[in-house]
PDB file of C-alpha atoms in Angstrom:
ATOM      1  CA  UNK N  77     105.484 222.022 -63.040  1.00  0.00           C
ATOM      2  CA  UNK N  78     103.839 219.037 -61.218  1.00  0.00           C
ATOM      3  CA  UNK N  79     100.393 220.129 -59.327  1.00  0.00           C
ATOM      4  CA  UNK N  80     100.797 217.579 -56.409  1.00  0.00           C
ATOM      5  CA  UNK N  81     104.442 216.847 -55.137  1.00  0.00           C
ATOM      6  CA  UNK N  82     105.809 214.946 -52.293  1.00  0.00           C
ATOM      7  CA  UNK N  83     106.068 218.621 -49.918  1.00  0.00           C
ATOM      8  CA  UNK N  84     102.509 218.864 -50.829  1.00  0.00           C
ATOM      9  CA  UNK N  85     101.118 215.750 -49.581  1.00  0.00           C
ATOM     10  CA  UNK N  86     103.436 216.073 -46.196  1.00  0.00           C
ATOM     11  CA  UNK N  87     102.062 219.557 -45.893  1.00  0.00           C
ATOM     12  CA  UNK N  88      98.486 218.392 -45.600  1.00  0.00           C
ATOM     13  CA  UNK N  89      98.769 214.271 -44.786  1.00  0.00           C
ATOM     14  CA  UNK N  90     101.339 214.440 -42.147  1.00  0.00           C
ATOM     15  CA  UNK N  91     100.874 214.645 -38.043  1.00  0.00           C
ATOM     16  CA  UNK N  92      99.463 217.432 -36.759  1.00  0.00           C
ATOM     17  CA  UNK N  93      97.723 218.381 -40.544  1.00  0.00           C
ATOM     18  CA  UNK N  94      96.311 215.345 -41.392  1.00  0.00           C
ATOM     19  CA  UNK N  95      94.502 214.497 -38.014  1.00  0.00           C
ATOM     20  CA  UNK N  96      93.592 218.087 -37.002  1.00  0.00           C
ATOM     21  CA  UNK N  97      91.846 218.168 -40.766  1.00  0.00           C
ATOM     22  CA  UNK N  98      90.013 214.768 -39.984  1.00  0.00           C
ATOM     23  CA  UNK N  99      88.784 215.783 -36.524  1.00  0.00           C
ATOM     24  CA  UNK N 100      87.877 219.374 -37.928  1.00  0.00           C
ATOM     25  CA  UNK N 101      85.968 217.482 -40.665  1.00  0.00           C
ATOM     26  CA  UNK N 102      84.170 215.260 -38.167  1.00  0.00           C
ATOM     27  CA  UNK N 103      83.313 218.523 -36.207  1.00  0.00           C
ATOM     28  CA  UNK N 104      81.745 219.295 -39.694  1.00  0.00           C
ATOM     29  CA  UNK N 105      79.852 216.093 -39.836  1.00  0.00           C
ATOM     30  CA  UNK N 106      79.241 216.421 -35.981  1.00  0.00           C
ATOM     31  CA  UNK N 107      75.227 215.431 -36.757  1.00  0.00           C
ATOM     32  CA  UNK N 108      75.914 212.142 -38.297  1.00  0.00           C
ATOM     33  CA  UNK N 109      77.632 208.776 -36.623  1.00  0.00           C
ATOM     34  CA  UNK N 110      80.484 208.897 -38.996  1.00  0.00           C
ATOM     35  CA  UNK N 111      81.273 212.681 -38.218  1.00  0.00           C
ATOM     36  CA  UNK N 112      81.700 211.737 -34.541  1.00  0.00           C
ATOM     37  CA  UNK N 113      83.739 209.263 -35.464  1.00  0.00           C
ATOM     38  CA  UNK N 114      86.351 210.896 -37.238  1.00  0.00           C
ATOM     39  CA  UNK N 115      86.615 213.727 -35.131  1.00  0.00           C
ATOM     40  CA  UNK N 116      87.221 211.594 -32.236  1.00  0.00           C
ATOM     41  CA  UNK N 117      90.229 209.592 -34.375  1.00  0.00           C
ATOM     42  CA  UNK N 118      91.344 212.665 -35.233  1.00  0.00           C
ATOM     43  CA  UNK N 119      92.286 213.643 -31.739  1.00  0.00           C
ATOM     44  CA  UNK N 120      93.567 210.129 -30.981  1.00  0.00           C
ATOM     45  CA  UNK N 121      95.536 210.222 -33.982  1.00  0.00           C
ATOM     46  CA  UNK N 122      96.986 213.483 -32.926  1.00  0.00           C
ATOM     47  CA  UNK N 123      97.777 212.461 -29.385  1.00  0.00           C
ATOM     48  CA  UNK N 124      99.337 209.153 -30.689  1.00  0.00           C
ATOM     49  CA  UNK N 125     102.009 211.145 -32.436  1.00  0.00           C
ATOM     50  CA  UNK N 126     102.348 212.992 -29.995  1.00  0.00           C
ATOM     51  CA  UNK N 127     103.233 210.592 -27.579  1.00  0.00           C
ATOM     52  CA  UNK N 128     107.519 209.330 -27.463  1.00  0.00           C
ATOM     53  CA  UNK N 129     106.257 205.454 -27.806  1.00  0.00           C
ATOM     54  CA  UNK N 130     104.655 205.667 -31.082  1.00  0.00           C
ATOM     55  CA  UNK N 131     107.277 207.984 -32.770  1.00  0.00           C
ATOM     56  CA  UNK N 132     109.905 205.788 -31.665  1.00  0.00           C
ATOM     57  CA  UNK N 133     108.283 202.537 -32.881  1.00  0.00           C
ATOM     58  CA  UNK N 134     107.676 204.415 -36.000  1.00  0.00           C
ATOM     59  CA  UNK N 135     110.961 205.081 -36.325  1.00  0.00           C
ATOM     60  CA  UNK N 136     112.674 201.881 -35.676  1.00  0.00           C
ATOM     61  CA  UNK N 137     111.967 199.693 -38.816  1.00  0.00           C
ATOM     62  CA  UNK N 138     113.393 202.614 -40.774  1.00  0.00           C
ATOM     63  CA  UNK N 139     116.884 202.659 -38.814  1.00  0.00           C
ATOM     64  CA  UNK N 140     117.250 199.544 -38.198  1.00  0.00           C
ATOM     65  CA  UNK N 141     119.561 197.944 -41.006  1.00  0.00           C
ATOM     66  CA  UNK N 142     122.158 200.285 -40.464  1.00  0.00           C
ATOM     67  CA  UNK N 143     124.804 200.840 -38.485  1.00  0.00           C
ATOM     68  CA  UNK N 144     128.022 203.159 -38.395  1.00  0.00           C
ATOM     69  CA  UNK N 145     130.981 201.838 -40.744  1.00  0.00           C
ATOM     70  CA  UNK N 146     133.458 200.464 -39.059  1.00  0.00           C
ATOM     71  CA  UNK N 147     137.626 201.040 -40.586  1.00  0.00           C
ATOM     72  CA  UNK N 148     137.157 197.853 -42.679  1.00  0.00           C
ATOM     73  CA  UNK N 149     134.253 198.922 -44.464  1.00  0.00           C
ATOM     74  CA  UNK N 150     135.710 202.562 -44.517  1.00  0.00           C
ATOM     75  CA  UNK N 151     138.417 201.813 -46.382  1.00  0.00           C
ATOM     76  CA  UNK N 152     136.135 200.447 -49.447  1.00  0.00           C
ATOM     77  CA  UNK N 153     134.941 203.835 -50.137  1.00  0.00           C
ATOM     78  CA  UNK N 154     136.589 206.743 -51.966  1.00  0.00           C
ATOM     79  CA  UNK N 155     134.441 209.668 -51.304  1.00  0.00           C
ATOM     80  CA  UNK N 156     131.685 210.882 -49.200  1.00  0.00           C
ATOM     81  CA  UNK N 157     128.522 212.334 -49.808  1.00  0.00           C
ATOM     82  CA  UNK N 158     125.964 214.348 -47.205  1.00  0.00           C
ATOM     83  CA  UNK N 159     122.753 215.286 -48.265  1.00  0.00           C
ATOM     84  CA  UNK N 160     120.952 218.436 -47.251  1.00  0.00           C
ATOM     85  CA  UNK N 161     117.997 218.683 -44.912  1.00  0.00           C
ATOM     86  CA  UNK N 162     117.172 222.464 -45.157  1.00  0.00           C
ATOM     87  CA  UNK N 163     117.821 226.138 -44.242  1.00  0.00           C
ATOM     88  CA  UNK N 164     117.154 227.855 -40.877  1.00  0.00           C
ATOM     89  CA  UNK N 165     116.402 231.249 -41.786  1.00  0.00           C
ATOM     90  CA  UNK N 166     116.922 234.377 -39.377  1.00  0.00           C
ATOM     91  CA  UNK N 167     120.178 233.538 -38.019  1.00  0.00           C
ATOM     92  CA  UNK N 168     121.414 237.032 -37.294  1.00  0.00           C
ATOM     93  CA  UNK N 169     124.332 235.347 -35.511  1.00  0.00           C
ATOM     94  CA  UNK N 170     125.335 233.635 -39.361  1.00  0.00           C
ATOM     95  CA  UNK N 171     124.797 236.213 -41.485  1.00  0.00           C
ATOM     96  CA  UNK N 172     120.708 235.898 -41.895  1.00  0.00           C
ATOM     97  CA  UNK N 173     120.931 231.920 -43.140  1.00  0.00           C
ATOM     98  CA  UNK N 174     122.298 228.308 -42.693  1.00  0.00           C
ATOM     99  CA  UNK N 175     121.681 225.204 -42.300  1.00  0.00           C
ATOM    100  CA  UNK N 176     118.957 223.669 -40.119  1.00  0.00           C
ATOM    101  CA  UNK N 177     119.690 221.454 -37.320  1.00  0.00           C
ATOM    102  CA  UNK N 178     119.268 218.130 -39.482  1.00  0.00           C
ATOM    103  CA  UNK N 179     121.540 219.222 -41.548  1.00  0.00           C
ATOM    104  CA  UNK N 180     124.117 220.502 -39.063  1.00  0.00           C
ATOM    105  CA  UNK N 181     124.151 216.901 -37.484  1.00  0.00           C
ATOM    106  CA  UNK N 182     125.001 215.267 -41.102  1.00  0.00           C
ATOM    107  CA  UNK N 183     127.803 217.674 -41.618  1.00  0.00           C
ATOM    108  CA  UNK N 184     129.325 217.258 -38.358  1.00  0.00           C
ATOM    109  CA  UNK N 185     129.449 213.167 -39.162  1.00  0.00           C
ATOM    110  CA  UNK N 186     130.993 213.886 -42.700  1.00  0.00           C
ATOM    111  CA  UNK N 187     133.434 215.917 -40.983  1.00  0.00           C
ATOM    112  CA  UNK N 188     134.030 212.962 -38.864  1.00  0.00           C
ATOM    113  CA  UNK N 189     134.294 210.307 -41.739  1.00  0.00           C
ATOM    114  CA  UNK N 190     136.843 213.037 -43.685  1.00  0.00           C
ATOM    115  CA  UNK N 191     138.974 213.180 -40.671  1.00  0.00           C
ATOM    116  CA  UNK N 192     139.003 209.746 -40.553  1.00  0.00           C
ATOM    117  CA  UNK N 193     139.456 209.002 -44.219  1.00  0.00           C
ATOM    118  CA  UNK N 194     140.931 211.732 -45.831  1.00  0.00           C
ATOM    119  CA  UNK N 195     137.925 211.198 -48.736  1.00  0.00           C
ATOM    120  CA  UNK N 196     136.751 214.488 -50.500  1.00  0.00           C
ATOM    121  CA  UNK N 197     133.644 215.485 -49.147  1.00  0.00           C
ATOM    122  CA  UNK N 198     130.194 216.481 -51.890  1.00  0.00           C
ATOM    123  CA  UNK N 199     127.843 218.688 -50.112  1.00  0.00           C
ATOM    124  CA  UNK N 200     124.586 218.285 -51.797  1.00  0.00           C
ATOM    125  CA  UNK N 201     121.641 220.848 -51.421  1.00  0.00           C
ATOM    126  CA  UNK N 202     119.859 222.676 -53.962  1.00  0.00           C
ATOM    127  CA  UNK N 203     118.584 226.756 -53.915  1.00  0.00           C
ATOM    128  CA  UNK N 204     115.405 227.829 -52.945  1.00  0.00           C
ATOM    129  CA  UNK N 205     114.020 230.712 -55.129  1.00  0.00           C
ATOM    130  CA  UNK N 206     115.709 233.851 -54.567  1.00  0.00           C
ATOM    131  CA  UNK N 207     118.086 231.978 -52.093  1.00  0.00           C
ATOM    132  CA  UNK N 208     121.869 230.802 -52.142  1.00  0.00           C
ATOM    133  CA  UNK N 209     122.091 226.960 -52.794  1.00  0.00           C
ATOM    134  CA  UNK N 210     121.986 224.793 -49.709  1.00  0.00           C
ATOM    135  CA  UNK N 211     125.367 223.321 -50.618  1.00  0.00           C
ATOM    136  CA  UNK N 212     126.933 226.604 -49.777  1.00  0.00           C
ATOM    137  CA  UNK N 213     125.633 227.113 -46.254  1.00  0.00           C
ATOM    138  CA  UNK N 214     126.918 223.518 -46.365  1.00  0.00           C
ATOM    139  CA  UNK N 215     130.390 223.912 -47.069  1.00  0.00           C
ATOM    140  CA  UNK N 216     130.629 227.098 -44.817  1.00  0.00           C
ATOM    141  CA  UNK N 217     129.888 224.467 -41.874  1.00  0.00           C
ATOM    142  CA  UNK N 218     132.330 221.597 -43.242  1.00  0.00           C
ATOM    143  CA  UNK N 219     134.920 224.417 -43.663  1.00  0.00           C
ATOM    144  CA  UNK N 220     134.540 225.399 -39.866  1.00  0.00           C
ATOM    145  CA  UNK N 221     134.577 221.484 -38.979  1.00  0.00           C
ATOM    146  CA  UNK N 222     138.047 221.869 -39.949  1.00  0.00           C
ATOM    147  CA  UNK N 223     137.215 220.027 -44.199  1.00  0.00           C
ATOM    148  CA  UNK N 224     139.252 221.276 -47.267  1.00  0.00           C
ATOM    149  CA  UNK N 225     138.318 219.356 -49.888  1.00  0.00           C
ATOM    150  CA  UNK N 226     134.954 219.835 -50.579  1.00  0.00           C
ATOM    151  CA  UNK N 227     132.950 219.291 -54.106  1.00  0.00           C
ATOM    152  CA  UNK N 228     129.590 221.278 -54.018  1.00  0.00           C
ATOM    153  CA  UNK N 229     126.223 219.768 -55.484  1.00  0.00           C
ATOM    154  CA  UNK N 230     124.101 222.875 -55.887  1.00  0.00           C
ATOM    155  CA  UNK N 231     121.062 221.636 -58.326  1.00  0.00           C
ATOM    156  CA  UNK N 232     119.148 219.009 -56.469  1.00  0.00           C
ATOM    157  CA  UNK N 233     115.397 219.789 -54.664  1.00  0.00           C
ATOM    158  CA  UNK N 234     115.224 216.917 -53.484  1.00  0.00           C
ATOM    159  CA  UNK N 235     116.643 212.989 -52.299  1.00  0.00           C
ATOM    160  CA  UNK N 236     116.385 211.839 -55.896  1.00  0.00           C
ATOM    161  CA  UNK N 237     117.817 214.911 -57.280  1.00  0.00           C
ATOM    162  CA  UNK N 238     120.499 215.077 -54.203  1.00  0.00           C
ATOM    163  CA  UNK N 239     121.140 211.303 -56.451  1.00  0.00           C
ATOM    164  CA  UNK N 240     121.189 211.989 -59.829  1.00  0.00           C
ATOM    165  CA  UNK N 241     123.299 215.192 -59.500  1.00  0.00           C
ATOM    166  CA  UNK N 242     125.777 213.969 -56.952  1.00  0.00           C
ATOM    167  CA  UNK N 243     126.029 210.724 -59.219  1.00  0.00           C
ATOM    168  CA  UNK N 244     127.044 212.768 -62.120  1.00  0.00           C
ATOM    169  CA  UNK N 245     129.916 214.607 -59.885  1.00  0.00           C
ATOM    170  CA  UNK N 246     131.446 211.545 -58.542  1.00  0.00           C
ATOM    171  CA  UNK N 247     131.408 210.601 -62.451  1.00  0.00           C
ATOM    172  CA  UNK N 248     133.151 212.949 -63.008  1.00  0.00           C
ATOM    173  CA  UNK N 249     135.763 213.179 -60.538  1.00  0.00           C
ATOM    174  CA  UNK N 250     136.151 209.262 -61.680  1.00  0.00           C
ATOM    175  CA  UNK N 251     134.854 208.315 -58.003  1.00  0.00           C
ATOM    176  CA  UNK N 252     132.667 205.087 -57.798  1.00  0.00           C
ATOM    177  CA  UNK N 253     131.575 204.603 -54.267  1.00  0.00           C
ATOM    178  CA  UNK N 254     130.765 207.120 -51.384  1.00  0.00           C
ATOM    179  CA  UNK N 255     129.830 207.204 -48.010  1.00  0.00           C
ATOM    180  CA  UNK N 256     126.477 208.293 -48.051  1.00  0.00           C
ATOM    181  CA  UNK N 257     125.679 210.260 -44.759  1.00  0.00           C
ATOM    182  CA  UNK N 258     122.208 211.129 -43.916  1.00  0.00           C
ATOM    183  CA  UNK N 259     119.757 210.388 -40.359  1.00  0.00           C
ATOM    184  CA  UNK N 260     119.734 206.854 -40.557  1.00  0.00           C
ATOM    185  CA  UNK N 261     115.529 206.984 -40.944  1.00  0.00           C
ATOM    186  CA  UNK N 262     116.623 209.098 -44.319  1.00  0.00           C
ATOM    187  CA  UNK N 263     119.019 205.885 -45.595  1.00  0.00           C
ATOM    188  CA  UNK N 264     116.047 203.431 -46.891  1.00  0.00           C
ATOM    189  CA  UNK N 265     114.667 206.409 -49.218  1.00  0.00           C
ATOM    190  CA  UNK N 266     118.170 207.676 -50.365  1.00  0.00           C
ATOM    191  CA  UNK N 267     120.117 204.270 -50.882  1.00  0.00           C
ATOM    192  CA  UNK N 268     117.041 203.579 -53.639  1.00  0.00           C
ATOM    193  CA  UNK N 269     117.234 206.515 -55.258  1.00  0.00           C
ATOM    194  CA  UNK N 270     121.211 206.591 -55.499  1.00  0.00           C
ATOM    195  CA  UNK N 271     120.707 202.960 -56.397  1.00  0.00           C
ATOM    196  CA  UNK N 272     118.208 203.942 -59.446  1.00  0.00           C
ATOM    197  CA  UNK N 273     121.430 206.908 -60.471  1.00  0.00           C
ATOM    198  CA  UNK N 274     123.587 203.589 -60.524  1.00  0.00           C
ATOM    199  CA  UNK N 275     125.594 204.365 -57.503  1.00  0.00           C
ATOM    200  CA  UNK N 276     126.801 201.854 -55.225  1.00  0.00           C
ATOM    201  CA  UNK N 277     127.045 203.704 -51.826  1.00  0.00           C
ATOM    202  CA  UNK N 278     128.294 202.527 -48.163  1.00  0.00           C
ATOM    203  CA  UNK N 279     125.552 203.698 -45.595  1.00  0.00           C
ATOM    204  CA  UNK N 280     126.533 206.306 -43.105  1.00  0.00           C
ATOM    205  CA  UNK N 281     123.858 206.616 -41.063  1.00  0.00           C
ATOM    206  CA  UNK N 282     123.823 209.507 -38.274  1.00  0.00           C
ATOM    207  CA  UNK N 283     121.079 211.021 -35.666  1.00  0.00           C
ATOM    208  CA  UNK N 284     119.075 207.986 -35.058  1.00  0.00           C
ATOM    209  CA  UNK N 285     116.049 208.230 -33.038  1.00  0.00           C
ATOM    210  CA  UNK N 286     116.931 205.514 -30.296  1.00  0.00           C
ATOM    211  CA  UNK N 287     114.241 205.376 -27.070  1.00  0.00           C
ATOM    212  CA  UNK N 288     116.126 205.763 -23.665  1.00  0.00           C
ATOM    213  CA  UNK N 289     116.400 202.815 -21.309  1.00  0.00           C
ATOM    214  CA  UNK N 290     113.958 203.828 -19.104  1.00  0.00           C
ATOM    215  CA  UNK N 291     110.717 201.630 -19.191  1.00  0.00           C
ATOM    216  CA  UNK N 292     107.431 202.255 -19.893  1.00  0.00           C
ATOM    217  CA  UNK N 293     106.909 205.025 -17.124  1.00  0.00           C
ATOM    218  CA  UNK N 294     103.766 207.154 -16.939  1.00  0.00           C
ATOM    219  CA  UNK N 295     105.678 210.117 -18.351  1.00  0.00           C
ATOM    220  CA  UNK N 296     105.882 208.795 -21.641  1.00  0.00           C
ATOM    221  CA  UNK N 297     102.313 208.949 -22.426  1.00  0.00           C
ATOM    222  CA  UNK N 298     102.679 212.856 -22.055  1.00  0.00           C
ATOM    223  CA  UNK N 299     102.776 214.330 -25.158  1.00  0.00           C
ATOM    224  CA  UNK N 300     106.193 216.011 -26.082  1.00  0.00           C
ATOM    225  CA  UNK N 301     106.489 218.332 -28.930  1.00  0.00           C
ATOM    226  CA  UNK N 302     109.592 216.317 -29.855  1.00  0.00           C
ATOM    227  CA  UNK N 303     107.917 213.581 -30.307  1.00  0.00           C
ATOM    228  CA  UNK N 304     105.138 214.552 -32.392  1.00  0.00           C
ATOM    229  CA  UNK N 305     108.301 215.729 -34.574  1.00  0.00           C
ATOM    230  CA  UNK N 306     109.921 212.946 -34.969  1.00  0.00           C
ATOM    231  CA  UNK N 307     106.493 210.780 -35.517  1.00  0.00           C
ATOM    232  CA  UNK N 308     106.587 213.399 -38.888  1.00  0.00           C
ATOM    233  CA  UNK N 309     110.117 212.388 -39.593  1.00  0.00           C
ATOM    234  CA  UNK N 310     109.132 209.003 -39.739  1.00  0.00           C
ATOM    235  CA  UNK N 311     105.675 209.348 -41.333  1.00  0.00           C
ATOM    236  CA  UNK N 312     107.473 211.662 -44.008  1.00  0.00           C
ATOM    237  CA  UNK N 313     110.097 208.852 -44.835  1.00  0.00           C
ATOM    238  CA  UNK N 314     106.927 206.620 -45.260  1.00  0.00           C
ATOM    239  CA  UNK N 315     105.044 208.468 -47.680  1.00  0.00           C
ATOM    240  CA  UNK N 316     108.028 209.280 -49.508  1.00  0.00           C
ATOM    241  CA  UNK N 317     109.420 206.172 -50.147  1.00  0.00           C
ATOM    242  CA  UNK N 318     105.946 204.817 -51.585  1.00  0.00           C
ATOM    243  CA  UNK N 319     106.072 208.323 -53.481  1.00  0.00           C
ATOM    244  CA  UNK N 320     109.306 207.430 -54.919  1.00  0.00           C
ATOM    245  CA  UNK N 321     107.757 204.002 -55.671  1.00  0.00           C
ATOM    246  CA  UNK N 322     104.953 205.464 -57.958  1.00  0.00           C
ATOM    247  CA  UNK N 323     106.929 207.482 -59.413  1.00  0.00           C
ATOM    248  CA  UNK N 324     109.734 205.327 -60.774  1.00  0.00           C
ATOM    249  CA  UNK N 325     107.209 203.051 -62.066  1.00  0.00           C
ATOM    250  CA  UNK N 326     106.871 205.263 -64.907  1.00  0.00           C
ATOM    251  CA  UNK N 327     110.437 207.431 -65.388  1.00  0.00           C
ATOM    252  CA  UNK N 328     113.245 205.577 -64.431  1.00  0.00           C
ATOM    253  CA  UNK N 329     116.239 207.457 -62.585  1.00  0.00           C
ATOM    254  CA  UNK N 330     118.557 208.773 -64.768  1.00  0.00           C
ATOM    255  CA  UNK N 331     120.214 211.844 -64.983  1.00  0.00           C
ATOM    256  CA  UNK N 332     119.232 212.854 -68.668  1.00  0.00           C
ATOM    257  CA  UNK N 333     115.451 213.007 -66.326  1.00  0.00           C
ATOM    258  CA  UNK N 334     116.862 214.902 -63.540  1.00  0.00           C
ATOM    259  CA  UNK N 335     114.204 217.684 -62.273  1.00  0.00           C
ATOM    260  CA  UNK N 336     115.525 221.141 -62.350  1.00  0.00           C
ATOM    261  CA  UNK N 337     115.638 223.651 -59.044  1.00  0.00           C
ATOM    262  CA  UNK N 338     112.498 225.217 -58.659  1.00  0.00           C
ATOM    263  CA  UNK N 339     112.204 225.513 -54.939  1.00  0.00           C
ATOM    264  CA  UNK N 340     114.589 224.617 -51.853  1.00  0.00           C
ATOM    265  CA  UNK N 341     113.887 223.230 -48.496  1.00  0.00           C
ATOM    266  CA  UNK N 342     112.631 223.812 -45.159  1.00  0.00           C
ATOM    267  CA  UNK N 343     113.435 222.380 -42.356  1.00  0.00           C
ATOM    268  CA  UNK N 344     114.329 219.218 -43.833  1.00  0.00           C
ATOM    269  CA  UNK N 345     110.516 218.798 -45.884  1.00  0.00           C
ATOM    270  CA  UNK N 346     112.215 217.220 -49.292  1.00  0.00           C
ATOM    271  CA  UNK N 347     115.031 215.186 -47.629  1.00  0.00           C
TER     272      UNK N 347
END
């Protein structure tokens, strides 16, 4: 088992961690120049996430390259793939567990592409200890967006294991290249790693983070719990893609060095 991992550095790196643990360590250092300064860019760090300008100019070199398929490009593909992002635990009204709201956006786009298509749908999401698999929550919710055909992915923990696994499925069902449906600040991080499994995919990106048409009025300096979210969306792509990076240089992708389920995902940490 690897001592640092990708959910580890997020935990502790990412907005509001990271800068609440520099401006507590300033507070520490409170008696020296330096502390000072860190705990003051601590709290600027934190309000700057926190603030809807900076997570959606974080956001925007991530989503840019992609855009919806249109029917020409639809037709190239032959199935369709939607990763994971997570459970939502304590949903009484589902049985104690399902998806998370990430997730439920993807699923509700693959539904769209397999109504569109007709294309067999992989749901790919791995278990959590003690849990169901993600892919099973998964296909409950393409089953109630009205999908039949629906291959389940059950053994990844995370984007390059939602690649490696799904890659050997579609090898096996003698399919060569899926719609791959994610957020579209997911797509950079997930078309390399289905790229290093040797699958071609069509981007499908869904749930962009696009700023409203409405200037640069005073309110948007207030800082918004959503925003401070989806500056950790973005910052979480970051790190992971430069994680994936590091990584590779060493192991390349393929699936004979697929990691094994050992933990699942929380509101979209690993995907």
């Amino acid at each position: 088992m690897e001592i640092f991992s990708l959910r580890a550095l997020a935990a502790w790196l990412l907005p509001p961690a990271g800068p609440l643990v520099l401006a507590m360590v300033g507070l520490l250092l409170w008696h020296r120049p330096a502390g000072r300064w860190l705990a003051v860019a601590g709290v600027l760090l934190l309000y700057l996430f926190s603030i809807p300008p900076v997570g959606y100019a974080l956001m925007a070199p991530l989503q840019t390259p992609y855009e919806p398929p249109d029917d020409p490009v639809l037709v190239k593909a032959d199935a369709i793939v939607v990763l994971g992002a997570g459970y939502r635990s304590g949903a009484a009204e589902f049985s104690g567990e399902t998806v998370n709201d990430l997730a439920l956006v993807r699923l509700r786009y693959a539904a769209v592409l397999h109504r569109r298509t007709g294309l067999p749908v992989i749901a790919s999401g791995g278990a959590a200890k003690g849990r169901e698999p993600e892919a099973r929550w998964m296909a409950e919710v393409l089953e109630e967006f009205g999908v039949s055909s629906i291959l389940r992915e059950d053994r990844s923990r995370d984007t390059r294991g939602n690649a490696l696994h799904s890659a050997r499925l579609l090898r096996e069902a003698g399919l060569e290249r899926p719609l791959l449906v994610t957020h579209a600040h997911h797509l950079p991080r997930a078309i390399r790693a289905f790229e290093q499994a040797g699958v071609e995919v069509i981007p499908a990106p869904t749930g962009a983070f696009i700023a409203p048409d409405n200037g640069m009025s005073p309110g948007v300096f207030r800082p918004r719990a959503s925003a401070l979210r989806m500056s950790w969306l973005a910052m979480h792509e970051y790190l992971g893609i430069q994680w994936y990076r590091w990584r590779s240089r060493d192991r390349p992708a393929t699936p004979a060095n697929a990691e094994q389920p050992s933990g699942g995902r929380e509101q979209g940490i690993s995907s």
